[in-house]
mmCIF file of C-alpha atoms and ligand atoms in Angstrom:
data_model
loop_
_atom_site.group_PDB
_atom_site.id
_atom_site.type_symbol
_atom_site.label_atom_id
_atom_site.label_comp_id
_atom_site.label_asym_id
_atom_site.label_seq_id
_atom_site.Cartn_x
_atom_site.Cartn_y
_atom_site.Cartn_z
ATOM 1 C CA UNK A 85 189.010 123.340 55.837
ATOM 2 C CA UNK A 86 188.581 126.574 53.871
ATOM 3 C CA UNK A 87 186.266 129.338 55.013
ATOM 4 C CA UNK A 88 185.582 131.855 52.260
ATOM 5 C CA UNK A 89 184.133 135.331 52.387
ATOM 6 C CA UNK A 90 181.805 135.052 49.395
ATOM 7 C CA UNK A 91 179.483 132.477 47.882
ATOM 8 C CA UNK A 92 177.933 133.917 44.723
ATOM 9 C CA UNK A 93 176.335 130.682 43.648
ATOM 10 C CA UNK A 94 174.316 130.605 46.871
ATOM 11 C CA UNK A 95 173.185 134.199 46.272
ATOM 12 C CA UNK A 96 171.305 133.083 43.159
ATOM 13 C CA UNK A 97 169.962 129.876 44.664
ATOM 14 C CA UNK A 98 167.037 128.525 42.671
ATOM 15 C CA UNK A 99 166.567 131.886 40.908
ATOM 16 C CA UNK A 100 169.523 131.398 38.600
ATOM 17 C CA UNK A 101 167.559 130.065 35.606
ATOM 18 C CA UNK A 102 165.022 132.851 35.881
ATOM 19 C CA UNK A 103 167.741 135.521 36.071
ATOM 20 C CA UNK A 104 169.534 134.075 33.050
ATOM 21 C CA UNK A 105 166.258 133.945 31.138
ATOM 22 C CA UNK A 106 165.471 137.595 31.972
ATOM 23 C CA UNK A 107 168.969 138.670 30.945
ATOM 24 C CA UNK A 108 168.596 136.724 27.707
ATOM 25 C CA UNK A 109 165.345 138.528 26.905
ATOM 26 C CA UNK A 110 166.895 141.897 27.751
ATOM 27 C CA UNK A 111 169.871 141.170 25.502
ATOM 28 C CA UNK A 112 167.727 140.145 22.564
ATOM 29 C CA UNK A 113 165.202 142.963 22.977
ATOM 30 C CA UNK A 114 167.879 145.635 23.381
ATOM 31 C CA UNK A 115 166.558 146.562 26.831
ATOM 32 C CA UNK A 116 169.812 148.299 27.805
ATOM 33 C CA UNK A 117 168.787 151.712 29.097
ATOM 34 C CA UNK A 118 167.189 153.147 32.206
ATOM 35 C CA UNK A 119 163.715 152.028 31.156
ATOM 36 C CA UNK A 120 161.956 149.056 32.647
ATOM 37 C CA UNK A 121 164.530 147.025 34.599
ATOM 38 C CA UNK A 122 166.430 149.945 36.142
ATOM 39 C CA UNK A 123 163.280 151.963 36.857
ATOM 40 C CA UNK A 124 161.614 148.974 38.451
ATOM 41 C CA UNK A 125 164.616 148.260 40.621
ATOM 42 C CA UNK A 126 164.744 151.934 41.659
ATOM 43 C CA UNK A 127 161.108 151.784 42.727
ATOM 44 C CA UNK A 128 161.571 148.519 44.580
ATOM 45 C CA UNK A 129 164.722 149.711 46.343
ATOM 46 C CA UNK A 130 163.050 152.989 47.387
ATOM 47 C CA UNK A 131 160.054 151.094 48.730
ATOM 48 C CA UNK A 132 162.225 148.554 50.538
ATOM 49 C CA UNK A 133 164.178 151.362 52.232
ATOM 50 C CA UNK A 134 161.171 153.581 52.837
ATOM 51 C CA UNK A 135 162.336 156.630 50.884
ATOM 52 C CA UNK A 136 160.631 158.621 48.162
ATOM 53 C CA UNK A 137 163.153 158.392 45.365
ATOM 54 C CA UNK A 138 166.040 156.235 44.190
ATOM 55 C CA UNK A 139 168.339 156.761 41.211
ATOM 56 C CA UNK A 140 170.682 154.042 39.947
ATOM 57 C CA UNK A 141 174.203 155.013 38.962
ATOM 58 C CA UNK A 142 177.392 153.310 37.837
ATOM 59 C CA UNK A 143 179.129 152.878 41.219
ATOM 60 C CA UNK A 144 178.871 153.794 44.872
ATOM 61 C CA UNK A 145 181.657 156.291 44.278
ATOM 62 C CA UNK A 146 179.601 158.015 41.570
ATOM 63 C CA UNK A 147 176.589 157.969 43.906
ATOM 64 C CA UNK A 148 178.622 159.971 46.434
ATOM 65 C CA UNK A 149 180.046 162.335 43.816
ATOM 66 C CA UNK A 150 176.678 163.007 42.176
ATOM 67 C CA UNK A 151 174.931 163.428 45.536
ATOM 68 C CA UNK A 152 177.565 165.926 46.684
ATOM 69 C CA UNK A 153 177.211 167.907 43.451
ATOM 70 C CA UNK A 154 173.412 167.759 43.664
ATOM 71 C CA UNK A 155 173.340 169.171 47.209
ATOM 72 C CA UNK A 156 175.493 172.059 46.034
ATOM 73 C CA UNK A 157 179.041 171.132 47.029
ATOM 74 C CA UNK A 158 181.495 173.173 44.931
ATOM 75 C CA UNK A 159 185.198 174.119 44.860
ATOM 76 C CA UNK A 160 185.990 176.254 47.892
ATOM 77 C CA UNK A 161 183.606 174.330 50.129
ATOM 78 C CA UNK A 162 184.714 172.072 52.944
ATOM 79 C CA UNK A 163 183.111 168.669 53.504
ATOM 80 C CA UNK A 164 183.528 166.753 56.756
ATOM 81 C CA UNK A 165 184.173 162.999 56.666
ATOM 82 C CA UNK A 166 185.749 160.376 58.938
ATOM 83 C CA UNK A 167 189.466 159.543 58.614
ATOM 84 C CA UNK A 168 188.657 155.828 58.874
ATOM 85 C CA UNK A 169 186.626 154.869 55.853
ATOM 86 C CA UNK A 170 187.049 153.335 52.436
ATOM 87 C CA UNK A 171 189.004 155.596 50.048
ATOM 88 C CA UNK A 172 185.927 156.330 47.899
ATOM 89 C CA UNK A 173 184.171 158.426 50.562
ATOM 90 C CA UNK A 174 186.898 161.047 50.499
ATOM 91 C CA UNK A 175 187.808 160.621 46.827
ATOM 92 C CA UNK A 176 184.245 161.677 45.969
ATOM 93 C CA UNK A 177 184.644 164.891 47.989
ATOM 94 C CA UNK A 178 187.915 165.667 46.232
ATOM 95 C CA UNK A 179 186.428 164.826 42.812
ATOM 96 C CA UNK A 180 183.610 167.303 43.504
ATOM 97 C CA UNK A 181 186.379 169.905 43.828
ATOM 98 C CA UNK A 182 185.767 170.483 47.523
ATOM 99 C CA UNK A 183 188.206 170.250 50.422
ATOM 100 C CA UNK A 184 187.809 167.141 52.581
ATOM 101 C CA UNK A 185 188.072 167.887 56.303
ATOM 102 C CA UNK A 186 188.749 164.698 58.230
ATOM 103 C CA UNK A 187 187.729 163.873 61.777
ATOM 104 C CA UNK A 188 188.727 160.990 64.002
ATOM 105 C CA UNK A 189 186.652 157.935 64.919
ATOM 106 C CA UNK A 190 185.003 156.988 68.181
ATOM 107 C CA UNK A 191 187.180 154.238 69.749
ATOM 108 C CA UNK A 192 184.151 152.091 70.691
ATOM 109 C CA UNK A 193 181.797 152.381 67.720
ATOM 110 C CA UNK A 194 184.545 152.960 65.111
ATOM 111 C CA UNK A 195 182.159 155.513 63.551
ATOM 112 C CA UNK A 196 182.784 159.226 63.015
ATOM 113 C CA UNK A 197 183.232 161.098 66.296
ATOM 114 C CA UNK A 198 180.374 163.596 66.034
ATOM 115 C CA UNK A 199 181.909 165.941 68.647
ATOM 116 C CA UNK A 200 185.054 166.052 66.541
ATOM 117 C CA UNK A 201 182.881 166.844 63.525
ATOM 118 C CA UNK A 202 181.314 169.718 65.466
ATOM 119 C CA UNK A 203 184.778 171.042 66.273
ATOM 120 C CA UNK A 204 185.754 170.859 62.584
ATOM 121 C CA UNK A 205 182.928 173.089 61.321
ATOM 122 C CA UNK A 206 183.985 176.324 59.652
ATOM 123 C CA UNK A 207 182.452 179.126 57.604
ATOM 124 C CA UNK A 208 183.250 177.138 54.505
ATOM 125 C CA UNK A 209 181.681 173.840 55.584
ATOM 126 C CA UNK A 210 178.966 172.871 53.137
ATOM 127 C CA UNK A 211 178.258 169.213 53.885
ATOM 128 C CA UNK A 212 178.898 166.311 56.250
ATOM 129 C CA UNK A 213 179.371 162.725 55.059
ATOM 130 C CA UNK A 214 178.684 160.264 57.876
ATOM 131 C CA UNK A 215 179.703 156.694 57.018
ATOM 132 C CA UNK A 216 177.731 153.726 58.359
ATOM 133 C CA UNK A 217 180.932 151.740 58.556
ATOM 134 C CA UNK A 218 181.021 147.926 58.532
ATOM 135 C CA UNK A 219 177.182 147.882 58.524
ATOM 136 C CA UNK A 220 176.618 149.807 61.749
ATOM 137 C CA UNK A 221 174.219 152.745 61.407
ATOM 138 C CA UNK A 222 175.474 156.022 62.844
ATOM 139 C CA UNK A 223 172.421 157.625 64.531
ATOM 140 C CA UNK A 224 171.724 160.619 62.346
ATOM 141 C CA UNK A 225 170.022 162.899 64.865
ATOM 142 C CA UNK A 226 173.290 164.285 66.155
ATOM 143 C CA UNK A 227 174.604 164.818 62.619
ATOM 144 C CA UNK A 228 171.396 166.529 61.481
ATOM 145 C CA UNK A 229 171.554 168.721 64.590
ATOM 146 C CA UNK A 230 175.075 169.772 63.597
ATOM 147 C CA UNK A 231 173.924 170.468 60.060
ATOM 148 C CA UNK A 232 171.151 172.605 61.556
ATOM 149 C CA UNK A 233 169.327 172.944 58.254
ATOM 150 C CA UNK A 234 172.319 174.893 56.926
ATOM 151 C CA UNK A 235 174.596 172.052 55.791
ATOM 152 C CA UNK A 236 173.806 169.075 53.631
ATOM 153 C CA UNK A 237 174.093 165.565 55.050
ATOM 154 C CA UNK A 238 175.106 162.956 52.465
ATOM 155 C CA UNK A 239 175.101 159.494 54.015
ATOM 156 C CA UNK A 240 177.646 156.935 52.854
ATOM 157 C CA UNK A 241 175.585 153.774 53.303
ATOM 158 C CA UNK A 242 177.696 151.706 50.890
ATOM 159 C CA UNK A 243 178.248 149.099 53.623
ATOM 160 C CA UNK A 244 174.888 149.378 55.327
ATOM 161 C CA UNK A 245 171.970 148.210 53.166
ATOM 162 C CA UNK A 246 169.192 147.550 55.674
ATOM 163 C CA UNK A 247 171.021 148.733 58.807
ATOM 164 C CA UNK A 248 169.041 150.673 61.422
ATOM 165 C CA UNK A 249 170.108 152.626 64.491
ATOM 166 C CA UNK A 250 168.606 151.954 67.961
ATOM 167 C CA UNK A 251 165.680 154.260 67.126
ATOM 168 C CA UNK A 252 164.912 152.154 64.052
ATOM 169 C CA UNK A 253 166.099 154.834 61.609
ATOM 170 C CA UNK A 254 167.485 153.174 58.502
ATOM 171 C CA UNK A 255 170.923 154.028 57.190
ATOM 172 C CA UNK A 256 170.760 156.171 54.092
ATOM 173 C CA UNK A 257 167.134 157.185 54.522
ATOM 174 C CA UNK A 258 167.322 160.360 56.604
ATOM 175 C CA UNK A 259 170.039 162.548 55.161
ATOM 176 C CA UNK A 260 169.490 164.875 52.227
ATOM 177 C CA UNK A 261 170.824 162.003 50.182
ATOM 178 C CA UNK A 262 171.908 158.424 50.932
ATOM 179 C CA UNK A 263 174.462 156.576 48.809
ATOM 180 C CA UNK A 264 174.716 152.839 48.281
ATOM 181 C CA UNK A 265 177.115 150.555 46.439
ATOM 182 C CA UNK A 266 176.308 147.232 44.776
ATOM 183 C CA UNK A 267 179.932 146.237 44.285
ATOM 184 C CA UNK A 268 180.157 142.418 44.425
ATOM 185 C CA UNK A 269 181.636 142.578 47.932
ATOM 186 C CA UNK A 270 178.633 144.419 49.426
ATOM 187 C CA UNK A 271 175.587 142.997 51.220
ATOM 188 C CA UNK A 272 173.574 143.472 48.026
ATOM 189 C CA UNK A 273 175.863 142.538 45.142
ATOM 190 C CA UNK A 274 175.586 143.255 41.428
ATOM 191 C CA UNK A 275 177.541 141.176 38.902
ATOM 192 C CA UNK A 276 180.040 144.015 38.670
ATOM 193 C CA UNK A 277 179.677 147.649 39.676
ATOM 194 C CA UNK A 278 176.524 149.514 40.562
ATOM 195 C CA UNK A 279 175.353 152.266 42.888
ATOM 196 C CA UNK A 280 172.261 154.110 44.085
ATOM 197 C CA UNK A 281 171.339 157.537 45.405
ATOM 198 C CA UNK A 282 168.203 157.793 47.533
ATOM 199 C CA UNK A 283 166.468 160.927 48.732
ATOM 200 C CA UNK A 284 163.130 162.136 49.992
ATOM 201 C CA UNK A 285 163.495 165.320 47.978
ATOM 202 C CA UNK A 286 161.883 165.144 44.526
ATOM 203 C CA UNK A 287 163.836 168.124 43.215
ATOM 204 C CA UNK A 288 167.133 166.617 44.334
ATOM 205 C CA UNK A 289 166.185 163.342 42.620
ATOM 206 C CA UNK A 290 165.487 165.255 39.433
ATOM 207 C CA UNK A 291 168.820 167.025 39.694
ATOM 208 C CA UNK A 292 170.569 163.661 40.106
ATOM 209 C CA UNK A 293 168.614 162.420 37.098
ATOM 210 C CA UNK A 294 170.139 165.155 34.964
ATOM 211 C CA UNK A 295 173.621 164.862 36.427
ATOM 212 C CA UNK A 296 173.832 161.116 35.723
ATOM 213 C CA UNK A 297 172.768 161.731 32.088
ATOM 214 C CA UNK A 298 175.330 164.323 30.969
ATOM 215 C CA UNK A 299 173.217 167.113 32.379
ATOM 216 C CA UNK A 300 170.298 166.536 30.022
ATOM 217 C CA UNK A 301 166.818 167.680 30.952
ATOM 218 C CA UNK A 302 165.485 166.102 27.788
ATOM 219 C CA UNK A 303 167.542 164.805 24.905
ATOM 220 C CA UNK A 304 169.955 167.432 23.513
ATOM 221 C CA UNK A 305 169.027 169.965 26.193
ATOM 222 C CA UNK A 306 172.108 169.933 28.443
ATOM 223 C CA UNK A 307 171.454 172.314 31.307
ATOM 224 C CA UNK A 308 174.387 171.383 33.550
ATOM 225 C CA UNK A 309 177.744 169.622 33.093
ATOM 226 C CA UNK A 310 177.069 166.088 34.271
ATOM 227 C CA UNK A 311 178.540 162.608 34.265
ATOM 228 C CA UNK A 312 177.472 159.653 32.209
ATOM 229 C CA UNK A 313 176.812 157.308 35.100
ATOM 230 C CA UNK A 314 173.842 155.021 35.054
ATOM 231 C CA UNK A 315 173.040 151.692 36.637
ATOM 232 C CA UNK A 316 173.146 149.097 33.860
ATOM 233 C CA UNK A 317 169.986 147.209 32.990
ATOM 234 C CA UNK A 318 171.687 143.813 33.304
ATOM 235 C CA UNK A 319 172.827 144.722 36.818
ATOM 236 C CA UNK A 320 169.314 145.863 37.697
ATOM 237 C CA UNK A 321 168.010 142.428 36.668
ATOM 238 C CA UNK A 322 170.508 140.726 38.992
ATOM 239 C CA UNK A 323 169.769 143.154 41.832
ATOM 240 C CA UNK A 324 165.975 142.845 41.505
ATOM 241 C CA UNK A 325 166.290 139.088 41.872
ATOM 242 C CA UNK A 326 168.301 139.445 45.088
ATOM 243 C CA UNK A 327 166.569 142.354 46.826
ATOM 244 C CA UNK A 328 163.759 140.239 48.276
ATOM 245 C CA UNK A 329 166.254 138.091 50.141
ATOM 246 C CA UNK A 330 168.429 140.891 51.499
ATOM 247 C CA UNK A 331 166.711 141.244 54.885
ATOM 248 C CA UNK A 332 166.992 137.497 55.452
ATOM 249 C CA UNK A 333 170.665 137.569 54.461
ATOM 250 C CA UNK A 334 171.311 140.396 56.896
ATOM 251 C CA UNK A 335 169.719 138.288 59.655
ATOM 252 C CA UNK A 336 172.058 135.440 58.749
ATOM 253 C CA UNK A 337 175.039 137.782 58.963
ATOM 254 C CA UNK A 338 173.822 138.924 62.379
ATOM 255 C CA UNK A 339 173.594 135.325 63.559
ATOM 256 C CA UNK A 340 177.206 134.672 62.500
ATOM 257 C CA UNK A 341 178.282 137.855 64.329
ATOM 258 C CA UNK A 342 176.520 136.691 67.492
ATOM 259 C CA UNK A 343 178.256 133.328 67.252
ATOM 260 C CA UNK A 344 181.648 135.058 66.862
ATOM 261 C CA UNK A 345 181.034 137.372 69.806
ATOM 262 C CA UNK A 346 179.990 134.464 72.009
ATOM 263 C CA UNK A 347 182.641 132.054 70.780
ATOM 264 C CA UNK A 348 185.468 134.553 71.193
ATOM 265 C CA UNK A 349 184.390 135.934 74.574
ATOM 266 C CA UNK A 350 187.169 136.092 77.130
ATOM 267 C CA UNK A 351 189.992 136.484 74.611
ATOM 268 C CA UNK A 352 192.147 139.636 74.591
ATOM 269 C CA UNK A 353 190.261 141.040 71.589
ATOM 270 C CA UNK A 354 187.700 143.808 71.117
ATOM 271 C CA UNK A 355 184.757 144.253 68.782
ATOM 272 C CA UNK A 356 182.864 147.188 67.332
ATOM 273 C CA UNK A 357 180.321 148.154 69.988
ATOM 274 C CA UNK A 358 176.887 146.698 69.287
ATOM 275 C CA UNK A 359 173.699 148.091 70.758
ATOM 276 C CA UNK A 360 171.108 145.344 71.382
ATOM 277 C CA UNK A 361 168.352 147.456 69.842
ATOM 278 C CA UNK A 362 170.181 148.415 66.659
ATOM 279 C CA UNK A 363 170.144 146.469 63.405
ATOM 280 C CA UNK A 364 173.808 146.037 62.516
ATOM 281 C CA UNK A 365 174.058 144.321 59.121
ATOM 282 C CA UNK A 366 177.689 143.238 59.452
ATOM 283 C CA UNK A 367 179.029 144.031 56.014
ATOM 284 C CA UNK A 368 182.279 143.268 57.836
ATOM 285 C CA UNK A 369 182.890 141.579 61.167
ATOM 286 C CA UNK A 370 185.865 143.349 62.697
ATOM 287 C CA UNK A 371 188.006 141.913 65.452
ATOM 288 C CA UNK A 372 190.561 144.152 67.137
ATOM 289 C CA UNK A 373 193.894 142.979 68.502
ATOM 290 C CA UNK A 374 197.375 144.440 68.878
ATOM 291 C CA UNK A 375 198.670 141.153 67.373
ATOM 292 C CA UNK A 376 196.679 141.670 64.179
ATOM 293 C CA UNK A 377 199.339 140.806 61.586
ATOM 294 C CA UNK A 378 200.385 137.626 63.383
ATOM 295 C CA UNK A 379 196.755 136.550 63.766
ATOM 296 C CA UNK A 380 196.118 137.261 60.084
ATOM 297 C CA UNK A 381 198.987 134.953 59.057
ATOM 298 C CA UNK A 382 197.768 132.264 61.437
ATOM 299 C CA UNK A 383 194.175 132.397 60.165
ATOM 300 C CA UNK A 384 195.215 132.298 56.532
ATOM 301 C CA UNK A 385 197.349 129.236 57.262
ATOM 302 C CA UNK A 386 194.245 127.650 58.819
ATOM 303 C CA UNK A 387 192.278 128.224 55.601
ATOM 304 C CA UNK A 388 190.303 131.162 56.982
ATOM 305 C CA UNK A 389 189.877 133.952 54.442
ATOM 306 C CA UNK A 390 190.564 136.791 56.889
ATOM 307 C CA UNK A 391 191.560 140.195 55.457
ATOM 308 C CA UNK A 392 192.448 143.690 56.632
ATOM 309 C CA UNK A 393 190.011 146.519 55.911
ATOM 310 C CA UNK A 394 191.544 149.123 55.806
ATOM 311 C CA UNK A 395 195.277 149.115 56.566
ATOM 312 C CA UNK A 396 195.971 152.768 55.646
ATOM 313 C CA UNK A 397 193.710 155.527 56.976
ATOM 314 C CA UNK A 398 192.690 158.242 54.542
ATOM 315 C CA UNK A 399 195.084 160.901 55.811
ATOM 316 C CA UNK A 400 198.138 158.693 55.203
ATOM 317 C CA UNK A 401 197.256 157.600 51.657
ATOM 318 C CA UNK A 402 199.595 158.789 48.873
ATOM 319 C CA UNK A 403 196.644 160.136 46.866
ATOM 320 C CA UNK A 404 196.098 162.744 49.591
ATOM 321 C CA UNK A 405 199.755 163.548 50.258
ATOM 322 C CA UNK A 406 199.220 167.167 49.183
ATOM 323 C CA UNK A 407 196.523 167.812 51.803
ATOM 324 C CA UNK A 408 198.826 168.592 54.708
ATOM 325 C CA UNK A 409 197.676 165.739 56.929
ATOM 326 C CA UNK A 410 200.272 163.975 59.055
ATOM 327 C CA UNK A 411 200.800 160.758 61.008
ATOM 328 C CA UNK A 412 199.483 161.047 64.555
ATOM 329 C CA UNK A 413 196.733 163.479 63.593
ATOM 330 C CA UNK A 414 193.875 160.964 63.915
ATOM 331 C CA UNK A 415 195.115 158.487 66.524
ATOM 332 C CA UNK A 416 191.966 156.367 66.761
ATOM 333 C CA UNK A 417 191.774 155.915 62.988
ATOM 334 C CA UNK A 418 195.457 154.996 62.929
ATOM 335 C CA UNK A 419 195.041 152.485 65.714
ATOM 336 C CA UNK A 420 192.046 150.874 64.005
ATOM 337 C CA UNK A 421 194.070 150.625 60.781
ATOM 338 C CA UNK A 422 196.785 148.798 62.744
ATOM 339 C CA UNK A 423 194.590 146.531 64.860
ATOM 340 C CA UNK A 424 191.435 145.563 62.929
ATOM 341 C CA UNK A 425 191.009 142.311 61.085
ATOM 342 C CA UNK A 426 187.903 141.021 59.252
ATOM 343 C CA UNK A 427 186.712 137.510 59.905
ATOM 344 C CA UNK A 428 184.758 135.909 57.046
ATOM 345 C CA UNK A 429 181.051 136.659 57.302
ATOM 346 C CA UNK A 430 178.382 135.883 54.725
ATOM 347 C CA UNK A 431 174.846 134.566 54.541
ATOM 348 C CA UNK A 432 174.589 130.800 54.464
ATOM 349 C CA UNK A 433 177.790 130.208 56.441
ATOM 350 C CA UNK A 434 177.676 126.761 57.913
ATOM 351 C CA UNK A 435 177.980 126.138 61.626
ATOM 352 C CA UNK A 436 181.144 124.118 61.116
ATOM 353 C CA UNK A 437 182.709 127.041 59.221
ATOM 354 C CA UNK A 438 181.933 129.435 62.068
ATOM 355 C CA UNK A 439 183.275 126.861 64.527
ATOM 356 C CA UNK A 440 186.485 126.512 62.537
ATOM 357 C CA UNK A 441 187.042 130.286 62.595
ATOM 358 C CA UNK A 442 186.335 130.467 66.345
ATOM 359 C CA UNK A 443 188.589 127.485 67.035
ATOM 360 C CA UNK A 444 191.383 128.986 64.927
ATOM 361 C CA UNK A 445 191.249 132.351 66.699
ATOM 362 C CA UNK A 446 191.040 130.728 70.140
ATOM 363 C CA UNK A 447 193.982 128.471 69.396
ATOM 364 C CA UNK A 448 196.096 131.461 68.340
ATOM 365 C CA UNK A 449 195.624 133.166 71.688
ATOM 366 C CA UNK A 450 195.558 130.055 73.884
ATOM 367 C CA UNK A 451 198.685 128.466 72.453
ATOM 368 C CA UNK A 452 200.337 131.883 72.546
HETATM 369 C C1 PLP B 270 182.345 150.316 48.567
HETATM 370 C C2 PLP B 270 182.320 151.652 49.205
HETATM 371 C C3 PLP B 270 182.191 152.841 48.464
HETATM 372 C C4 PLP B 270 182.286 152.894 46.972
HETATM 373 O O1 PLP B 270 181.468 152.060 46.275
HETATM 374 P P1 PLP B 270 181.910 151.523 44.826
HETATM 375 O O2 PLP B 270 180.639 150.944 44.302
HETATM 376 O O3 PLP B 270 182.982 150.511 45.031
HETATM 377 O O4 PLP B 270 182.350 152.692 44.028
HETATM 378 C C5 PLP B 270 182.083 154.027 49.158
HETATM 379 N N1 PLP B 270 182.120 154.071 50.492
HETATM 380 C C6 PLP B 270 182.271 152.969 51.239
HETATM 381 C C7 PLP B 270 182.293 153.090 52.736
HETATM 382 C C8 PLP B 270 182.389 151.722 50.625
HETATM 383 O O5 PLP B 270 182.555 150.629 51.368
#
């Protein structure tokens, strides 16, 4: 039996014909710009999340870059981010011309260690980028307290559409800006790349508006050097069709996660800590074991599409070799990179698929 990580056909369900029809109309009418479909999706996404403003951009990476520029990050500034995240979080800081300052992860939550972030503050710190990794919301109070109204907080919520911390605060909604990705692998998937910046600050939204349109205030009036990075209308059509089902999908992911946690109880493995009152949206379900590579081979042989996210922490990636970071500097991040493995998780997973994954993992440890 094969257990896959994605099922795009199921994501469209009985909406497929309607989506194709809408795309057809958009193609024939030349509805390719930010008008109508993108604007509508921005409004719907902002309302769904409970924020004032949303601006669609080309990718989650661009969302981070544009948000950092919009909050005033410039060359010479330092920006704090976790050492265990997807490459894009830190690439965006570097692309903004700022100096990324990494901090280690908490060994239980796998999220940025906020005390370590406090210790990393300097005169040059301009912003903090908390990452709601794997779909678990990092409570923002402590981060906002650190920022103390002086630093910007740009949330990387690329893996956390719909996640909420134990206080019910939704990932991406409380920082100066929140950044989302609609890459096909994410909980809300475009048919290609897409991203979104959300903010409660109308002026910041306007600044992002200019920066995603080559710095134009109105046509031919370029007031700042910007990017050309807009969410595409065809992607907005796909995303609008899916948004209404996202909360239900997240619930289905949570049910699979519960089944994994129950089914794998008693084995010599660990999981990302889950608080009963939080809303973890399980972009990834991570299992931790010192025998990770062996288990990965075993699961793949059993037809289980398990993968490693992410095998090389930021500070050991070749792209950042000139930053002066060294092995051993962020021991928790390094250990997570060595020991974490993602089990397949997606909405609509059948019980027998979950059972096959659980059986396969149990057999690995029980047979030895
Ligand atoms: C996917 C992702 C991004 C980047 O999003 P893209 O749309 O792929 O550019 C940034 N941060 C994290 C944590 C991600 O998972």
